[in-house]
Amino acid sequence: MSSYAPDETPRVAERPNYLNAGYGPKSWLLTIDHKRIAILYLSGVTFFFAIGGLYAAAIRLELVTPAGEVFQAETYNKLFTTHGVMMVFFFMIPGIPGVLGNFLIPLMIGAKDVAFPRLNLLSWYLYIVGGLIALWATVHGGVDTGWTFYTPYSTVYSNGWVVVTAVGVFIAGFSSILTGLNFLVTIHTMRAPGMGWSRMPLFCWSMYATAIIQILGTPIIAITLLLVAAERLFHLGVFDPAQGGDPVLFQHLFWFYSHPAVYIMVLPALGVISELVTAFARKPIYGYKFIAASSVAIATLSFLVWGHHMFVSGQSVYAGLVFSILSFMVGVPSAIKVFNWTATLYKGSVSYQTPLLYALGFIGLFTFGGLTGLFLAALGLDIHVHDTYFIVAHFHYIMVGGTIMAYLGGLHYWWPKISGKLYPEYWSRVSAWVIFIGFNLTFFPQFIVGYLGMPRRYHAYPDEFQVLNVLSTAGASILGIGYVIPLVYFAWSMRYGKDAADNPWGATGLEWETPSPPPTENFPVTPTVTGRPYDYLTGREEAAVG
Amino acid sequence: MAEAHAVHGHAGPHDAPPELRHHFVDLPAQREASALGMWVFLVTEVLFFGGMFTAYAIYRAIYRTAFEEASNLLDIKLGAFNTAVLIMSSLTMALAVWASSQGKKNLIILFLILTILLGGAFLGVKVIEYKQKFDHHEVPGPHFAPLNEKTHQPLPPQSELFFSLYFCMTGLHALHMIIGIGLLTWLILKARRGVFTPRYNTPVDMVGLYWHFVDIVWIFLFPLLYLLGRHTL
Amino acid sequence: MPQLFPEQASSFAPHVDALYGFMIAVTAFFSLLIGTLVVVFAIKFRRRPDHEVATEIHESGVLEIAWTIIPFGIVLVMFFWGASVWFRITRPPADAIEVYVTGKQWMWKIQHADGHREMNELHVPVGRPVRLTMASEDVIHSFFVPAFRLKRDVVPGRFATAWFEATKPGKYHLFCAEFCGTRHSGMIGWVYAMTPPEYQAWLTGGVAGESLAAAGAKRFVEHACNTCHGDQPGARGPSLTGIFGKPVRIQGGQVAMVDEAYIRESIVNPQAKLVEGYPPIMPTFQGLISEEGLLQLTAYIKSLSPATAPGAAPIPAAAAAERKPAKP
């Protein structure tokens, strides 16, 4: 049975839509249509994800044996640095905002485009230029400082392409700032008549909170990387103790952005999951106001916790206490979301399509991974696990088990709208399970080996850690396969997939009231919003058995 | 559930003003979005400069004496002159915005040119100051060897931090001025084509906001860099 | 079956592990709770031909507040527990053995107060607190002994202090835990915790070099510190005898504690906390003395205050053998 319901009549995809509105490279590279820009981002982030993934494969290959036999030490240091830089700055940060945010926000609020379409295209170009510059550095010898660029190693001692990589990240940072600015202004000023803040989809609330972080946080890393580059080029001493500078000042400035940055990476995912859970339970989301408020709370608190990356660097006792309590508090709004999603499933009508499988996987992995974050907020415990594989496991649970699963779930959910085609349900379920199993096998052993004391960024390690590392590599191989499968069938579906209906899931939301794929101008006539969001049950009081 | 009625259409292509971008409902909506966008951008600029102000504040507190001695080597007369020049340029910029709201093309161009000239004067003085620093070995790096003007003794080594931050902060500010002058030139070209009318002067208004912001950054830079510890000497 | 938990070999390791156990329990509980609920709901309320429509449920503000307050309460417990373990870890007892550590790419140079030097190894007796004063000669390193649950970043430009008390004789991994360049994975070694008789044997067996304090005394003269701080009448600088561990009034009216960090800062940035009543004439030695030299000078100045810095002097053999291990 086809798993798409209720409105199954396939439409001929040759109606005018944004995909056939123009052909040829110029129509894509000079587009100002937010939907086409989303596809441009999709290409970019997939490319950089593949590169980051190859480097991850190299890392896990080296870690199969305790002695560093596959790569030289300096090469290995470049492997984990490039993996981090590519994944953080060129996949995770631009990922969901660039692809799903760009495609959906105007559609969800009933607008024809974002507030500044040309700026939107500029954002994409800045992202690509920044990424290519960083890639140039990688190809020409690489950087070995870790994606965290700690000084004075990065400013004085490293022999890699630090300045070039810093410039690449700097440029991509402006892409992020401009995207956040665009989304913030769009959400503030371009909502359709009748769509007050309390009727806005939760994905838009998440993107709004994300935009605040992008705007307030990113300039700090921009100036910090600029100072690092200047220090390296002109032998300034801002972070060099030999000249009176302070390496811990670098850490403060770096983490002041990089902690909120992890919420840039996870808030959009949280928004996607809200959309998926309500659509596939076919029930209004439980606690809309609380979920919306929790997104804003997370964005606010995220700026107050950066010192928890520096508990062992020599901060004062009082600073440690303050950052610890605030770090505990920032976990509470996330817990609120998880409880509300669970309550949404209760007495819902739950359908097991692939997007929901990803959403359920997310809820489990994000809950577990988020709880392991509490271990790190606890001062006495963080001392032991800081800079070990426990940390690596924690953030991969959130970013991979969390964000990437949400990204895939969202891609599957909105794919019919984006492409006008259906992906094969059987293979999509297979890959969801392969990814879930591969992921857990890769990263759960890392909690154990981390608490045992295996430090991060080591390519050679004591023999007793080998079994756990081998398990982790085995998991990574499975995970890698899991990621390749959707690449194949999404591409396949663009040509051979069945045509999608306008609303294959029977979901609410303005985006589902446009054709699949939508026309360039989204809405020939601006809609007016009159009901509450996720209004699955109005007029259906003759409820079936619950 | 949302209802996609056609409650109102938007103006057809023939009666839309030429400045209205297709994705905005009307000119006021477009202006509101532009203004919000520029203000948000300026917030990001505050944070961008803020990182360096933070570093400066911290090192100033730790190395009080070294920073005061270094600060006294800056030419306070040139700094004050530049401050006056920039404040004047903000006046001419504000007048340009006013003129654009009246659609007075020649006045717009006049005030924009005056703003550019004042901005150029500022940059010229900075060139003079930077050259002075090179000549007096006050540039961080292998040739750094500044001397106290009164005692001719070398300054403490942490004074190099002061000069590093001095060059970074004033350099970034100067870069923003250069970009500002580029924007003003662009505005002049548009003004010559008669684009700005009482109905539409948003670009002038927005560049004005940017220019005032760059001015305000200097108003913070000047006392922090030039006026440290002057009362004690 | 691979080992799942590290050995507990220090006095605070069991406390860290107890907190870890609690956090595991809370994590397991909530993960299983949410996981089970989600799976049960997804199955029980699955879409079937006779169940296409969901049932509206009443939103409860009380429930929302409850599941905000309860997690907040739980994390408060975690915070206080974590803070208390942390205070235990960061407050060295007064009678600790002093050990000086210099980290440099890619080795740990260890010096006992009596002059014994070790490279990538640290021998300590069980049952005695050991206080580490650490410096880096180049980049940031981190002194990490998993079995002790001990970790402290060693940041260039400042001293780092940490302490531990070994409780179980044995050989324990020492790792560098902050990425420091090419041979970061190779900057490793061993900590040997020994019974007091074994430790005595080791102390007398090796060749004790010049003690740090003696080396510091030489530098004190070499850099002409004694010309101002020489205790002569009318000296231009304050006396350094008997000052360690005591507060001193500095210009501006505040009071500073004379500890290792104060001594180091006063050498490289003398105007920062100038002693009240003295002119600001001390030159800065930033960049002129190595990190090791700074450690030596600090050890020397500490040795001028034997009452308040008892660990600065080597412990006589008889006294060490009589010590009983402190209770964990």
XYZ file of C-alpha atoms in Angstrom, chain A residues 84-546:
463
model
C 35.675 19.448 12.950
C 36.009 22.559 10.800
C 34.105 21.089 7.865
C 31.335 19.607 9.953
C 30.813 22.527 12.343
C 31.210 25.533 10.085
C 30.246 24.166 6.689
C 27.616 21.569 7.494
C 25.994 21.902 10.900
C 25.728 25.688 11.198
C 24.447 26.379 7.679
C 22.603 23.034 7.333
C 19.042 23.214 8.561
C 18.801 27.035 8.349
C 20.192 27.095 4.808
C 18.169 24.227 3.443
C 14.948 23.886 5.403
C 14.866 27.400 6.866
C 15.293 29.024 3.499
C 12.780 26.789 1.771
C 10.099 26.813 4.408
C 10.003 30.070 6.341
C 8.347 32.179 3.630
C 5.954 29.348 2.797
C 5.060 28.759 6.424
C 4.253 32.413 7.080
C 2.463 33.018 3.809
C 5.097 35.282 2.242
C 6.434 35.408 -1.287
C 10.099 35.354 -0.285
C 12.402 36.361 2.538
C 12.834 40.063 3.368
C 16.122 40.437 1.481
C 16.308 37.946 -1.395
C 19.526 39.317 -2.898
C 21.190 39.255 0.510
C 20.046 35.650 0.742
C 21.935 34.789 -2.443
C 24.950 36.704 -1.140
C 24.796 34.562 1.995
C 25.082 31.452 -0.118
C 28.039 32.827 -2.062
C 29.802 33.825 1.157
C 29.231 30.301 2.467
C 30.632 28.696 -0.668
C 33.608 31.039 -0.912
C 34.420 30.496 2.765
C 34.124 26.749 2.322
C 36.308 26.680 -0.760
C 38.967 28.751 0.983
C 38.979 26.303 3.888
C 39.069 23.454 1.397
C 42.035 25.058 -0.346
C 43.878 25.074 2.969
C 43.003 21.420 3.492
C 44.205 20.359 0.091
C 47.444 22.307 0.383
C 48.546 20.777 3.649
C 45.816 21.362 6.143
C 45.531 22.778 9.640
C 46.334 20.873 12.803
C 45.092 23.104 15.605
C 41.742 21.457 16.253
C 38.586 23.335 15.216
C 38.965 25.255 18.473
C 42.171 27.066 17.394
C 43.488 27.394 20.962
C 46.327 29.869 21.363
C 49.287 30.125 21.563
C 49.531 26.891 19.584
C 47.504 28.290 16.701
C 49.084 31.739 16.716
C 52.726 30.898 17.331
C 53.578 27.211 17.070
C 51.425 25.561 14.419
C 52.853 25.042 10.952
C 49.540 24.634 9.189
C 47.394 26.985 7.119
C 45.838 28.655 10.136
C 45.303 32.078 8.619
C 43.715 30.753 5.437
C 41.372 28.473 7.344
C 40.487 31.261 9.766
C 39.652 33.499 6.815
C 37.436 30.798 5.311
C 35.553 30.394 8.554
C 35.353 34.187 8.967
C 33.701 34.590 5.575
C 31.258 31.754 6.256
C 30.484 33.454 9.550
C 29.150 36.447 7.667
C 26.956 34.094 5.674
C 25.498 32.940 8.975
C 24.995 36.479 10.281
C 23.221 37.617 7.130
C 21.001 34.527 7.083
C 20.014 35.140 10.686
C 19.358 38.802 9.944
C 17.228 37.885 6.946
C 15.146 35.355 8.863
C 14.645 37.665 11.821
C 13.376 40.525 9.670
C 11.253 38.150 7.576
C 9.528 36.671 10.600
C 9.001 40.077 12.176
C 7.621 41.906 9.164
C 6.280 39.496 6.577
C 3.828 37.199 8.302
C 0.504 36.869 6.487
C -2.518 38.746 7.830
C -3.942 36.891 10.804
C -0.732 35.088 11.640
C 0.071 36.521 15.016
C 3.081 35.248 16.916
C 0.925 32.627 18.626
C -0.218 31.186 15.320
C 3.222 30.862 13.827
C 4.545 27.310 13.233
C 7.000 26.111 15.850
C 9.675 25.620 13.205
C 9.546 29.379 12.647
C 9.815 30.005 16.391
C 12.940 27.853 16.456
C 14.398 29.608 13.459
C 13.689 32.947 15.096
C 15.535 31.908 18.243
C 18.368 30.575 16.070
C 18.534 33.879 14.205
C 19.021 35.750 17.474
C 22.015 33.592 18.290
C 23.466 33.909 14.794
C 23.198 37.678 14.994
C 24.544 38.186 18.493
C 27.146 35.417 18.667
C 28.794 35.119 15.286
C 30.420 38.586 15.243
C 32.448 37.591 18.291
C 34.056 34.613 16.610
C 34.562 36.755 13.540
C 36.634 39.299 15.428
C 38.407 36.584 17.402
C 39.520 34.741 14.263
C 40.571 38.057 12.761
C 42.739 38.693 15.810
C 44.226 35.208 15.539
C 45.073 35.809 11.896
C 46.532 39.244 12.678
C 48.556 37.785 15.514
C 49.987 35.120 13.277
C 50.754 37.458 10.415
C 52.030 40.501 12.301
C 53.314 38.903 15.508
C 50.927 40.834 17.703
C 50.698 39.535 21.235
C 47.044 39.694 22.135
C 46.914 35.998 23.037
C 50.627 35.281 23.418
C 51.868 35.065 26.989
C 55.400 35.842 25.896
C 54.194 39.366 25.156
C 51.816 39.659 28.093
C 48.797 38.326 26.249
C 46.427 35.754 27.694
C 45.546 32.410 26.074
C 42.539 32.123 28.349
C 41.173 35.383 26.927
C 41.105 33.606 23.568
C 39.151 30.782 25.148
C 36.595 33.200 26.603
C 36.107 34.966 23.284
C 36.028 31.716 21.313
C 33.519 29.956 23.543
C 31.347 33.038 23.929
C 30.318 32.284 20.344
C 30.970 28.584 20.122
C 28.717 27.623 22.937
C 25.679 29.488 21.554
C 26.787 28.053 18.196
C 25.865 24.575 19.334
C 22.369 25.891 19.850
C 22.432 27.276 16.312
C 23.065 23.674 15.440
C 20.309 22.169 17.570
C 17.453 24.705 17.792
C 16.409 24.307 14.151
C 16.394 20.549 14.693
C 14.125 20.955 17.704
C 11.793 22.976 15.515
C 11.716 20.271 12.862
C 10.855 17.618 15.437
C 7.936 19.684 16.707
C 6.572 19.764 13.172
C 7.104 16.040 12.606
C 5.578 14.877 15.860
C 2.400 16.854 15.460
C 1.980 15.921 11.788
C 2.486 12.200 12.298
C 0.385 12.024 15.447
C -2.158 14.042 13.499
C -2.873 15.984 16.659
C -2.293 19.554 17.803
C 1.090 19.890 19.436
C 0.846 19.727 23.204
C 2.040 22.875 24.959
C 2.582 25.145 21.948
C 3.264 28.182 24.117
C 5.726 26.321 26.280
C 7.604 24.927 23.327
C 7.813 28.368 21.715
C 8.953 29.947 24.977
C 11.510 27.211 25.546
C 13.177 28.050 22.224
C 13.612 31.660 23.286
C 14.779 30.579 26.748
C 17.394 28.317 25.230
C 18.661 31.122 22.991
C 18.930 33.493 25.951
C 20.550 31.089 28.391
C 22.943 29.815 25.731
C 24.906 33.057 26.018
C 25.472 32.648 29.731
C 27.189 29.296 29.958
C 30.371 29.456 27.879
C 32.673 29.092 30.886
C 31.756 25.426 31.294
C 34.309 24.691 28.581
C 36.974 26.149 30.832
C 36.439 24.625 34.258
C 40.007 23.274 34.300
C 41.674 26.275 32.678
C 42.056 28.247 35.863
C 38.887 30.295 36.213
C 38.036 31.428 39.705
C 35.946 29.249 41.985
C 33.036 31.655 41.747
C 33.072 31.783 37.974
C 32.958 27.992 37.987
C 29.936 27.940 40.273
C 28.040 30.498 38.215
C 28.692 28.756 34.924
C 27.814 25.403 36.433
C 24.398 26.418 37.738
C 23.533 28.236 34.509
C 24.632 25.230 32.465
C 22.252 23.059 34.444
C 19.466 25.544 33.850
C 19.908 25.614 30.095
C 19.030 21.914 30.011
C 15.577 22.444 31.505
C 13.855 24.073 28.474
C 15.040 21.183 26.315
C 13.487 18.745 28.761
C 10.232 20.676 28.523
C 10.196 20.124 24.764
C 10.743 16.397 25.154
C 7.862 16.078 27.617
C 5.560 18.063 25.344
C 6.399 15.901 22.342
C 5.697 12.789 24.359
C 2.334 14.208 25.415
C 1.582 14.993 21.771
C 1.905 11.321 20.910
C -0.499 10.376 23.704
C -3.921 9.644 22.225
C -2.686 10.653 18.820
C -3.152 8.735 15.610
C 0.437 7.779 15.019
C 1.639 6.775 11.574
C 5.033 5.144 11.136
C 6.380 6.817 8.076
C 10.066 7.562 7.802
C 9.918 11.131 9.111
C 8.336 9.861 12.300
C 10.953 7.146 12.667
C 13.604 9.844 12.580
C 11.620 11.928 15.060
C 11.298 9.045 17.524
C 14.977 8.250 17.143
C 15.747 11.887 17.790
C 13.667 11.997 20.957
C 15.500 9.003 22.382
C 18.991 10.063 21.401
C 18.554 13.749 22.208
C 17.147 12.920 25.636
C 20.020 10.603 26.412
C 22.653 12.908 24.917
C 21.197 15.943 26.635
C 21.283 14.158 29.981
C 24.957 13.383 29.454
C 25.408 17.127 29.134
C 24.384 17.392 32.783
C 27.410 15.271 33.661
C 29.536 18.016 32.180
C 27.776 20.811 33.998
C 28.641 19.154 37.307
C 31.934 20.730 38.315
C 33.485 17.844 40.179
C 32.669 15.396 37.411
C 33.634 17.581 34.472
C 37.204 17.773 35.795
C 37.608 14.078 35.094
C 35.814 13.830 31.750
C 36.893 17.130 30.188
C 38.989 16.610 27.049
C 38.225 12.873 26.991
C 36.085 10.815 24.658
C 33.174 11.321 27.044
C 32.874 14.851 25.671
C 33.216 13.610 22.099
C 30.410 11.122 22.716
C 28.187 13.748 24.316
C 28.344 16.236 21.499
C 28.000 13.610 18.797
C 24.868 12.304 20.470
C 23.341 15.764 20.195
C 24.718 16.785 16.835
C 24.525 13.481 14.988
C 21.947 11.546 16.961
C 20.050 14.787 17.311
C 20.508 17.347 14.589
C 21.411 15.105 11.680
C 18.491 12.781 12.394
C 16.163 15.787 12.565
C 17.629 17.140 9.331
C 17.018 13.813 7.605
C 13.540 13.557 9.095
C 12.742 17.040 7.848
C 14.194 16.338 4.422
C 12.001 13.267 4.106
C 8.911 15.087 5.352
C 9.239 18.069 3.053
C 10.810 16.254 0.126
C 7.493 15.906 -1.720
C 7.018 19.651 -1.397
C 10.608 20.493 -2.387
C 10.908 18.126 -5.330
C 7.357 17.224 -6.245
C 8.408 13.581 -6.002
C 8.055 10.717 -3.561
C 11.084 8.841 -2.235
C 10.872 5.037 -1.857
C 9.423 4.343 1.584
C 10.979 0.906 2.014
C 14.562 2.089 1.514
C 13.990 5.183 3.576
C 12.919 3.063 6.548
C 15.862 0.737 6.062
C 18.330 3.595 6.111
C 16.684 5.157 9.183
C 17.263 1.929 11.088
C 20.787 1.471 9.724
C 21.640 4.988 10.820
C 20.133 4.509 14.272
C 21.988 1.269 14.909
C 25.262 2.451 13.382
C 25.119 5.665 15.332
C 24.663 4.041 18.732
C 27.372 1.486 18.089
C 29.760 4.258 17.081
C 29.258 6.619 19.970
C 28.043 4.726 23.017
C 31.401 2.968 23.561
C 33.016 6.402 23.533
C 31.295 7.320 26.794
C 32.894 4.321 28.409
C 36.349 4.779 26.983
C 36.190 8.456 27.873
C 35.439 7.855 31.514
C 38.243 5.293 31.529
C 40.493 8.185 30.659
C 41.128 8.089 26.913
C 41.899 11.679 25.965
C 40.554 13.354 22.838
C 42.693 14.032 19.820
C 44.942 11.040 20.477
C 45.866 8.839 17.551
C 47.799 6.364 19.675
C 46.357 5.072 22.916
C 46.984 2.412 25.585
C 46.085 -1.163 24.601
C 43.297 -1.528 27.121
C 41.147 0.949 25.145
C 41.248 -1.041 21.936
C 38.111 -3.163 22.169
C 35.892 -0.132 22.671
C 37.574 1.678 19.797
C 37.067 -1.256 17.479
C 33.357 -1.317 18.356
C 33.184 2.381 17.616
C 34.815 1.972 14.212
C 32.495 -0.896 13.362
C 29.566 1.350 14.167
C 31.003 4.127 12.046
C 31.169 1.858 9.035
C 27.510 1.009 9.436
C 26.628 4.651 9.961
C 28.478 5.612 6.805
C 26.453 3.142 4.776
C 23.309 4.513 6.351
C 24.137 7.995 5.078
C 24.886 6.895 1.539
C 21.532 5.203 1.001
C 19.383 8.376 1.165
C 21.824 10.181 -1.093
C 21.149 7.529 -3.679
C 17.390 7.331 -3.433
C 16.786 11.069 -3.153
C 18.725 11.551 -6.351
C 16.890 8.602 -7.910
C 13.518 10.027 -6.890
C 14.124 13.307 -8.700
C 13.949 11.429 -11.969
C 12.111 8.200 -11.305
C 10.062 8.877 -8.215
C 6.259 8.982 -8.273
C 4.737 12.419 -8.476
C 3.748 13.759 -5.081
C 0.365 15.183 -4.195
C 0.130 18.704 -2.840
C -0.375 17.410 0.708
C 0.686 13.769 0.849
C 0.707 13.654 4.640
C -2.600 15.389 5.287
C -0.701 17.902 7.406
C -1.622 21.419 8.450
C 0.500 24.434 7.612
C 0.524 26.998 4.837
C 3.327 25.198 3.024
C 0.994 22.251 2.391
C -1.566 24.531 0.775
C 0.708 25.189 -2.159
C 1.309 22.814 -5.043
C 4.154 20.300 -4.884
C 6.519 21.800 -5.974
C 5.356 25.371 -5.329
C 5.307 28.119 -7.950
C 8.050 30.705 -7.783
C 5.858 33.304 -6.093
C 4.569 30.756 -3.529
C 1.115 32.269 -3.124
C -0.556 33.964 -6.069
C -2.809 35.569 -3.502
C -1.601 36.246 0.036
C -3.471 33.932 2.404
C -5.197 35.057 5.564
C -4.807 32.951 8.653
C -7.842 32.462 10.827
C -7.380 29.336 12.907
C -4.938 28.055 15.451
C -1.847 26.172 14.283
C -1.859 22.357 14.006
C -5.603 22.413 13.933
C -6.104 18.720 13.248
C -9.149 18.172 15.381
C -11.507 21.108 14.840
C -14.685 19.845 13.288
C -13.757 16.274 14.007
C -15.247 15.885 17.421
C -16.644 12.547 16.367
C -13.281 11.190 17.494
C -12.508 7.566 16.901
C -11.313 5.203 19.587
C -8.280 6.697 21.356
